[in-house]
Amino acid sequence: MFEPVSAQVAGTTQSSASDTRTKFWIAPALALFVALVFFLSTKPVEHHFDYTFRIAGALLHGRVGLLPPPPAWLNELVPMKGEYYSVFPLGAVLAVMPLAVLHAAGWLNEFPAGVLAALLTGACTYFFFQLTSLNDNSLGRRIVLASFPILGTWTWCNLGFAGAWQIALGFALLGETAALYFTLLRPRPWLAGLFFALAFGNRTELILMLPVFIYFWLLQNRAGVRPFDWRTLGKFLSIPAALALATAGYNFARFHSIFDFGYAHIPKLSYEPWYERGLFSLSAIPWNAQKMFFEGMQSIPQFPFFRPYPFGCSIWLSSPFLFLLFREGGPYRKICWLAIGILTLALWCHGNPGGWQFSYRYAMILLPWMFLLLNGNGPQRISASELSLFFASVAINAVATYQFLWTNEIKP
């Protein structure tokens, strides 16, 4: 016999509620899993490069620089007017301010770089998983896509170094991903603005993405997703604008110019051959492009039969899953490729491709846009080719993480 319609509806509702409760726990569970894998598989070999943590402590005492001479290994601090200034932007310092407060209160003895890096990977995974619901993906494909940016790319190894440079990239990655979540999926202009500020506060070139986020907010208005007025855009822009003004004041207090971040003042930097035409130059594009796209790996006679060079290799070799970017389809295809192109050009103009690294560490800030492409241009269910490329990417990055962080095979 057929069930009454009311019973069928009740059963469907109960099933839907049960599925919702089940899926509610998947995002935090996956985030915890990725964070644990990352924490247990990495060793923060550069945790002592704690520039931002030290400057955050100085800010708590009303100073923008360090008074005592810093340890010799902190050679990127700029000596000026009897103090030592960091070249990291203000946003990178403010991002670790809670840890500086805990240190001042006696709860921390040193910069917990490894733990912080693991927390960043978990938070990024959480927001990546939530963003997978932008398209009609199966649960298996959502898990693969959400795990990929951390475990299937150079993020795993490079963030594992846990120096201030890598931590700043981790904060930028989190800021971009969360800003996209609070813009595209769960619109909250205040939170979207806060996380966008976190992104460009740690990697200044991400300010170039401001028009893209404004476009997303205006696009949702045209699509009728929600009522829109200029106050919504004002809410989104308020925190980034406040950080931009604060950064200008911070720069002026250190170097007497609101546009001077201090990088050019690092002792002996001008003697390095790749900066002979300045910090940023069009002449740097071929070298960066070669490192990012075409640099190979060393072949070795024993397992795993390859060894990355210590100063970069192709992102295609380090993450074969990225070949899926070139499939057709996806609602954000054009805007994502535009974002990737703009950011890539900005990165390529930097005189140094990134120093000691696996693959091309600066490309971490491209991953949210690559993720949106991959999320929208594939089948609903995970395919055999996707799964194969995913596991290949995870294996390559696991091996590289081991070689860089746990052995002496690769040296700077």
XYZ file of C-alpha atoms in Angstrom:
412
model
C 0.000 0.000 0.000
C 1.027 3.567 -0.640
C 1.910 5.813 2.286
C -0.161 8.937 2.786
C 1.340 12.052 1.204
C 1.791 13.612 4.646
C 3.823 10.580 5.781
C 5.911 10.726 2.637
C 6.594 14.415 3.184
C 7.392 13.825 6.843
C 9.773 11.018 5.938
C 11.458 13.154 3.295
C 11.789 16.037 5.740
C 13.273 13.789 8.401
C 15.706 12.300 5.870
C 16.700 15.760 4.659
C 17.235 16.947 8.221
C 19.331 13.863 8.931
C 21.460 14.492 5.812
C 21.906 18.107 6.860
C 23.049 17.089 10.341
C 25.445 14.547 8.842
C 26.950 17.032 6.408
C 27.207 19.648 9.153
C 29.912 17.556 10.803
C 31.833 16.723 7.634
C 33.409 20.157 7.184
C 34.894 20.433 10.714
C 35.836 16.739 10.700
C 37.657 17.097 7.368
C 39.303 20.315 8.562
C 40.525 18.546 11.702
C 41.798 15.593 9.673
C 43.784 17.790 7.272
C 45.175 19.881 10.136
C 46.319 16.744 11.969
C 47.909 15.256 8.843
C 49.691 18.541 8.236
C 50.838 18.927 11.852
C 52.136 15.367 12.137
C 53.861 15.362 8.741
C 55.672 18.709 8.910
C 58.529 20.116 10.944
C 58.670 23.922 11.348
C 62.323 24.265 10.379
C 62.021 28.045 9.931
C 59.949 28.834 13.031
C 62.775 31.008 14.377
C 62.168 33.511 11.570
C 59.469 35.098 13.713
C 59.585 38.667 12.382
C 55.895 39.437 12.674
C 55.570 37.891 16.141
C 58.391 40.068 17.494
C 56.998 43.249 15.926
C 53.535 42.443 17.298
C 55.119 42.271 20.747
C 56.755 45.654 20.156
C 53.404 47.167 19.134
C 51.972 46.064 22.476
C 54.562 48.362 24.073
C 53.801 51.260 21.759
C 56.734 50.802 19.369
C 56.789 49.995 15.644
C 60.275 48.480 15.776
C 62.619 46.483 17.979
C 64.981 48.306 20.329
C 67.612 45.670 21.184
C 69.696 44.360 18.276
C 67.913 41.295 16.876
C 69.520 37.846 16.496
C 71.813 37.494 13.507
C 69.417 35.234 11.604
C 66.776 37.981 11.410
C 68.725 39.701 8.653
C 65.682 41.245 6.952
C 65.116 43.737 9.767
C 65.935 47.296 8.724
C 68.125 49.321 11.128
C 67.027 52.944 11.245
C 66.850 55.670 13.897
C 68.099 53.318 16.592
C 65.368 50.743 15.988
C 64.953 47.681 13.790
C 61.906 47.626 11.525
C 60.200 44.704 9.822
C 59.354 44.857 6.129
C 56.189 42.809 6.619
C 52.975 44.797 6.110
C 50.900 45.813 9.111
C 48.232 43.203 8.386
C 50.759 40.377 8.805
C 51.720 41.780 12.211
C 48.121 42.245 13.360
C 47.288 38.679 12.276
C 49.604 37.276 14.968
C 48.766 39.909 17.582
C 46.606 37.464 19.630
C 49.656 35.242 20.003
C 51.763 38.207 21.090
C 49.151 38.989 23.743
C 49.336 35.396 25.016
C 53.126 35.656 25.072
C 53.012 38.900 27.038
C 50.643 37.253 29.501
C 53.125 34.417 30.011
C 51.030 31.748 28.298
C 53.499 31.234 25.431
C 57.260 30.918 25.554
C 57.877 31.296 21.820
C 56.150 31.705 18.502
C 53.996 28.539 18.018
C 54.630 28.510 14.286
C 53.910 24.823 13.683
C 50.617 24.861 15.540
C 49.563 28.093 13.843
C 50.345 26.694 10.385
C 48.273 23.580 11.144
C 45.347 25.715 12.336
C 45.526 27.721 9.132
C 45.364 24.571 7.014
C 42.341 23.326 8.947
C 40.520 26.643 8.630
C 41.241 26.824 4.890
C 39.971 23.267 4.399
C 36.771 24.111 6.261
C 35.980 27.032 3.967
C 37.032 25.140 0.837
C 34.606 22.360 1.727
C 31.788 24.849 2.260
C 32.527 26.444 -1.100
C 32.128 23.092 -2.844
C 28.376 23.460 -2.323
C 28.355 26.275 -4.887
C 27.949 23.482 -7.450
C 26.022 20.227 -7.398
C 28.917 17.981 -6.361
C 28.722 14.576 -4.737
C 30.086 14.207 -1.227
C 33.137 12.295 -2.453
C 34.039 14.992 -4.953
C 33.528 17.702 -2.329
C 35.969 15.994 0.028
C 38.576 15.606 -2.722
C 38.236 19.212 -3.868
C 38.396 20.597 -0.320
C 41.489 18.529 0.555
C 43.322 19.326 -2.649
C 44.581 22.912 -1.978
C 46.450 21.811 1.155
C 47.469 18.190 0.571
C 47.673 18.197 -3.222
C 49.774 21.329 -3.790
C 53.001 23.037 -2.721
C 51.074 24.525 0.223
C 51.765 21.399 2.277
C 55.546 21.674 2.110
C 55.959 25.451 2.013
C 53.572 26.275 4.829
C 55.279 23.471 6.745
C 58.480 25.552 6.900
C 56.459 27.871 9.197
C 58.643 30.933 8.814
C 57.043 34.360 8.884
C 56.989 34.466 5.070
C 55.093 31.178 4.800
C 52.743 32.028 7.668
C 51.822 35.263 5.883
C 50.979 33.253 2.761
C 48.848 30.935 4.909
C 46.906 33.872 6.349
C 46.449 35.274 2.840
C 45.115 31.934 1.599
C 42.669 31.772 4.498
C 41.602 35.378 3.958
C 40.846 34.860 0.270
C 38.966 31.608 0.824
C 36.837 32.886 3.689
C 36.153 36.169 1.862
C 34.845 34.175 -1.108
C 32.674 32.085 1.227
C 31.135 35.158 2.878
C 30.618 36.763 -0.523
C 29.401 33.980 -2.802
C 27.797 31.419 -0.500
C 26.769 33.058 2.756
C 26.800 36.794 2.054
C 28.038 38.730 5.095
C 29.664 41.986 3.980
C 31.348 42.724 7.322
C 32.942 39.282 7.533
C 33.833 39.255 3.826
C 35.575 42.592 4.286
C 37.372 41.393 7.410
C 38.783 38.337 5.654
C 39.644 40.297 2.520
C 41.606 42.654 4.769
C 43.354 39.619 6.256
C 44.282 38.520 2.724
C 45.775 41.739 1.369
C 47.126 42.669 4.794
C 49.455 39.680 4.510
C 50.077 39.774 0.760
C 49.745 43.333 -0.481
C 49.311 42.352 -4.144
C 45.916 40.875 -3.261
C 44.518 44.405 -3.138
C 44.311 43.894 -6.921
C 41.381 41.549 -6.253
C 39.223 44.326 -4.799
C 37.425 44.992 -8.130
C 36.702 41.263 -8.415
C 34.997 41.154 -5.024
C 33.057 44.331 -5.791
C 31.964 42.690 -9.054
C 30.753 39.635 -7.114
C 28.646 41.799 -4.793
C 27.120 43.723 -7.694
C 26.576 40.494 -9.661
C 24.552 39.000 -6.817
C 22.399 42.110 -6.832
C 21.649 41.715 -10.544
C 20.901 38.029 -10.015
C 18.359 38.929 -7.356
C 20.081 36.896 -4.661
C 19.324 39.540 -2.077
C 18.407 43.216 -1.846
C 21.412 45.433 -2.435
C 22.221 49.008 -1.597
C 25.397 51.000 -1.328
C 25.467 50.431 2.424
C 26.178 46.755 1.751
C 29.216 47.662 -0.316
C 30.199 50.175 2.342
C 30.148 47.456 4.992
C 32.381 45.281 2.846
C 34.869 48.092 2.202
C 35.005 49.578 5.697
C 37.498 47.183 7.314
C 39.815 46.991 4.266
C 39.770 50.803 4.067
C 40.605 51.079 7.770
C 43.507 48.640 7.379
C 44.783 50.503 4.297
C 44.800 53.797 6.234
C 46.442 52.164 9.253
C 49.076 50.589 6.975
C 49.810 53.986 5.439
C 50.346 55.418 8.927
C 52.489 52.436 9.905
C 54.668 52.886 6.820
C 55.042 56.597 7.455
C 56.022 56.035 11.082
C 58.819 53.706 9.966
C 60.066 55.051 6.650
C 58.468 58.526 6.262
C 56.415 57.453 3.268
C 52.959 55.925 3.210
C 53.912 53.787 0.193
C 57.262 52.536 1.504
C 57.045 49.049 3.025
C 60.778 49.020 3.634
C 61.832 46.063 1.536
C 64.322 48.116 -0.446
C 66.006 49.156 2.831
C 67.028 45.610 3.808
C 70.812 45.658 4.282
C 72.761 44.460 1.226
C 69.565 43.698 -0.693
C 70.558 46.004 -3.545
C 73.708 43.938 -4.091
C 71.720 40.822 -4.943
C 71.838 40.348 -8.733
C 68.102 39.712 -9.208
C 67.282 43.137 -7.743
C 69.670 45.151 -9.892
C 66.685 46.611 -11.770
C 64.592 47.105 -8.648
C 62.314 44.981 -6.521
C 59.768 44.790 -9.314
C 60.664 44.745 -12.964
C 59.286 43.389 -16.224
C 62.700 41.840 -16.781
C 61.965 39.414 -13.923
C 59.031 37.835 -15.780
C 60.983 35.201 -17.792
C 62.765 33.846 -14.701
C 59.571 33.660 -12.652
C 57.664 32.082 -15.525
C 60.394 29.505 -15.998
C 60.327 28.592 -12.290
C 56.537 28.453 -12.093
C 55.808 26.592 -15.315
C 58.896 24.924 -16.790
C 61.462 24.089 -14.087
C 61.928 20.334 -13.811
C 63.162 18.011 -11.063
C 66.295 15.977 -10.552
C 66.205 12.276 -11.345
C 67.781 10.015 -8.731
C 68.523 6.257 -8.971
C 66.662 5.245 -5.800
C 63.051 5.635 -4.675
C 61.160 7.936 -5.172
C 63.328 8.515 -8.299
C 62.886 12.297 -8.269
C 64.132 15.159 -6.154
C 62.927 18.754 -6.448
C 65.454 21.498 -6.923
C 65.751 23.668 -3.790
C 64.632 26.885 -5.454
C 61.456 25.959 -7.295
C 59.892 23.695 -9.878
C 56.858 23.679 -12.145
C 53.446 23.763 -10.481
C 52.285 21.206 -13.070
C 54.901 18.718 -11.883
C 54.151 19.333 -8.223
C 50.393 19.155 -8.701
C 49.138 17.250 -11.772
C 45.554 17.800 -10.585
C 45.914 21.346 -11.930
C 45.756 20.058 -15.511
C 41.995 19.835 -14.920
C 41.861 23.641 -14.868
C 41.663 23.648 -18.654
C 38.332 21.856 -18.902
C 35.415 23.884 -20.174
C 32.565 25.006 -17.979
C 31.981 26.618 -14.630
C 29.989 29.708 -13.648
C 33.054 31.737 -12.604
C 35.392 30.663 -15.401
C 36.090 34.065 -16.955
C 36.457 36.040 -13.741
C 38.695 33.361 -12.191
C 41.045 33.259 -15.168
C 41.178 37.053 -15.077
C 42.054 36.985 -11.370
C 44.723 34.309 -11.944
C 46.206 36.299 -14.823
C 46.383 39.573 -12.883
C 47.918 38.001 -9.782
C 50.360 35.914 -11.810
C 51.622 38.995 -13.644
C 52.114 40.787 -10.325
C 54.023 37.811 -8.894
C 56.195 37.437 -11.983
C 57.383 41.042 -11.740
C 59.039 40.371 -8.382
C 62.795 40.117 -8.743
C 63.151 36.883 -6.772
C 60.891 33.874 -7.506
C 60.752 32.875 -3.859
C 64.087 31.502 -2.685
C 64.248 28.141 -0.922
C 60.939 26.509 -1.658
C 59.118 23.598 -3.179
C 57.555 24.488 -6.513
C 56.427 28.155 -6.568
C 55.281 29.186 -3.109
C 53.891 32.565 -4.136
C 51.274 30.725 -6.204
C 49.497 29.774 -2.975
C 47.459 32.954 -3.413
C 46.194 31.642 -6.774
C 44.668 28.516 -5.251
C 41.234 29.927 -4.249
C 40.647 31.013 -7.850
C 41.928 27.719 -9.220
C 39.651 25.962 -6.748
C 36.575 27.812 -8.040
C 37.463 26.724 -11.569
C 37.919 23.083 -10.571
C 34.777 23.117 -8.468
C 32.640 24.195 -11.393
C 34.139 22.536 -14.451
C 33.905 18.847 -13.548
C 31.270 16.127 -13.274
C 28.932 15.857 -10.332
C 30.601 12.675 -9.112
C 34.317 12.203 -8.776
C 35.751 10.601 -11.906
C 38.548 8.057 -12.174
C 40.828 10.596 -13.860
C 40.198 13.162 -11.116
C 40.857 10.618 -8.396
C 44.051 9.432 -10.074
C 45.405 12.955 -10.494
C 44.431 13.808 -6.914
C 46.306 10.851 -5.415
C 49.287 11.530 -7.665
C 49.365 15.134 -6.457
C 49.087 14.107 -2.810
C 51.888 11.547 -3.234
C 54.233 14.037 -4.914
C 53.685 16.660 -2.245
C 54.007 14.146 0.583
C 57.385 13.043 -0.772
C 58.535 16.645 -1.268
C 57.454 17.544 2.261
C 59.497 14.658 3.613
C 62.535 15.537 1.502
C 62.523 19.231 2.393
C 61.551 19.076 6.065
C 62.775 15.727 7.380
C 65.993 15.000 5.461
C 69.163 16.806 4.421
C 68.711 15.847 0.784
C 67.653 19.333 -0.281
C 69.616 22.276 1.061
C 69.311 26.014 0.406
